């Protein structure tokens, strides 16, 4: 499946898409979130994590690198690699241990971890457009192709 382009008018639409992504992924997979500062990566992450059933705050893990969420039997890990100085730091924090088949990993600024991150299921690139955001969803696995097919039907 080729990439899917979506236009979201506001923050509420971004959170709604996040809820839907949580549903279609079944809380398992690896999603890279790309975009400039302020593009909406953390807003989308918040929507996904809340869509999994998390009721508390969802903060950007800019200083801690990773914020874990255990929601019943579901596990999600939200990474923000913006402040990463050297990708090798990921090896020291045991990054590979997070990429379990039964967890959903969201990684903001994945380019900072080049060489130490596995291939994602899905890469989402967020770009400001007029008053909203354009999202390019690039599936890189068979399961992400099915996610994108479902999302394309609902958000076109």
XYZ file of C-alpha atoms in Angstrom:
156
model
C 0.000 0.000 0.000
C 1.320 3.464 -0.831
C 1.489 6.271 1.691
C -1.724 7.814 2.975
C -2.055 11.606 3.203
C -4.505 13.022 5.746
C -5.404 16.614 6.558
C -6.491 17.354 10.114
C -8.055 20.719 10.834
C -7.254 21.040 14.537
C -5.943 19.506 17.759
C -9.220 17.689 18.413
C -8.935 15.943 15.040
C -5.325 14.972 15.868
C -6.414 13.446 19.196
C -9.310 11.643 17.457
C -6.878 10.160 14.922
C -4.667 9.083 17.830
C -7.610 7.258 19.426
C -8.277 5.458 16.159
C -4.597 4.542 15.707
C -4.697 2.986 19.197
C -7.650 0.855 18.114
C -6.278 -0.306 14.755
C -2.829 -1.197 16.138
C -4.192 -3.358 18.931
C -1.487 -1.778 21.136
C 1.357 -3.551 19.338
C 3.893 -2.168 16.904
C 6.533 0.474 16.301
C 5.534 3.925 15.069
C 8.003 6.688 14.194
C 6.688 10.264 14.542
C 8.501 12.881 12.473
C 8.014 16.621 12.176
C 9.450 19.924 13.329
C 9.137 21.283 16.871
C 5.483 22.080 17.532
C 4.195 20.003 14.607
C 1.935 17.884 16.828
C 3.909 14.697 17.522
C 3.182 14.773 21.257
C -0.472 15.677 20.668
C -0.859 12.647 18.419
C 0.989 10.487 20.979
C -1.369 11.726 23.700
C -4.353 10.737 21.535
C -2.903 7.269 20.956
C -2.098 6.653 24.631
C -5.502 7.946 25.763
C -7.074 5.784 23.047
C -5.477 2.773 24.727
C -7.383 3.698 27.887
C -4.858 5.780 29.859
C -6.760 8.391 31.880
C -3.885 10.355 33.442
C -1.527 12.955 32.044
C 0.521 12.189 28.949
C 3.669 14.267 29.063
C 6.476 14.515 26.579
C 9.431 12.398 27.725
C 11.915 15.000 26.458
C 14.133 14.755 29.547
C 13.577 11.108 30.508
C 13.743 9.786 26.890
C 10.967 7.256 27.576
C 7.652 7.299 29.420
C 6.127 3.856 30.056
C 2.363 3.271 30.243
C 0.770 0.112 31.587
C -2.955 0.131 30.917
C -4.387 -3.134 32.171
C -2.734 -5.803 30.034
C -1.615 -3.209 27.453
C 1.852 -1.702 27.393
C 2.958 1.402 25.545
C 6.252 3.266 25.523
C 6.507 6.885 24.394
C 10.024 7.951 23.418
C 11.258 11.458 22.672
C 14.820 11.368 21.341
C 15.123 15.122 20.722
C 17.771 15.628 23.417
C 19.735 12.491 22.574
C 23.383 13.456 22.057
C 24.663 10.146 20.690
C 22.482 7.313 19.321
C 24.718 4.856 21.190
C 23.073 6.089 24.425
C 20.057 4.021 23.343
C 22.128 0.871 23.669
C 23.041 1.771 27.261
C 19.390 2.317 28.218
C 18.480 -1.126 26.853
C 16.370 0.181 23.970
C 15.986 -3.265 22.388
C 14.121 -4.532 25.463
C 11.239 -2.165 24.698
C 10.537 -3.532 21.222
C 8.514 -6.475 22.409
C 5.787 -7.876 20.166
C 3.123 -7.136 22.767
C 3.886 -3.428 23.256
C 3.215 -0.266 21.264
C 6.260 1.994 20.897
C 5.919 5.595 19.736
C 9.189 7.326 18.895
C 9.455 11.077 18.359
C 12.616 12.260 16.575
C 13.599 8.753 15.363
C 16.381 10.204 13.184
C 18.344 10.845 16.416
C 18.481 7.076 16.987
C 19.606 6.037 13.518
C 21.504 2.769 13.586
C 20.055 1.683 16.942
C 16.338 1.510 16.128
C 14.630 -1.311 14.245
C 12.599 -0.656 11.109
C 9.220 0.803 12.103
C 5.844 -0.592 11.144
C 4.665 2.930 10.351
C 6.262 6.343 9.914
C 3.997 9.362 10.407
C 5.347 12.709 9.193
C 3.431 15.749 10.457
C 3.641 19.073 8.612
C 1.768 22.289 9.463
C -0.588 23.275 6.606
C -2.737 26.408 6.682
C -4.656 26.205 9.960
C -4.200 22.452 10.438
C -1.763 19.616 9.865
C -0.954 17.308 6.990
C 0.011 13.789 8.033
C 1.828 11.405 5.726
C 1.420 7.803 6.884
C 4.031 5.511 5.346
C 3.402 1.827 6.116
C 6.539 -0.324 6.301
C 5.026 -3.651 7.328
C 2.014 -5.750 6.383
C 0.209 -4.901 9.619
C 0.785 -1.179 9.077
C -0.706 -1.510 5.596
C -3.929 -2.793 7.187
C -3.822 0.041 9.757
C -3.453 2.624 6.981
C -6.252 1.079 4.925
C -8.604 1.386 7.912
C -7.496 4.952 8.728
C -7.729 6.105 5.111
C -11.377 5.081 4.956
C -12.278 7.087 8.041
C -10.142 10.220 7.767
C -10.227 11.044 4.068
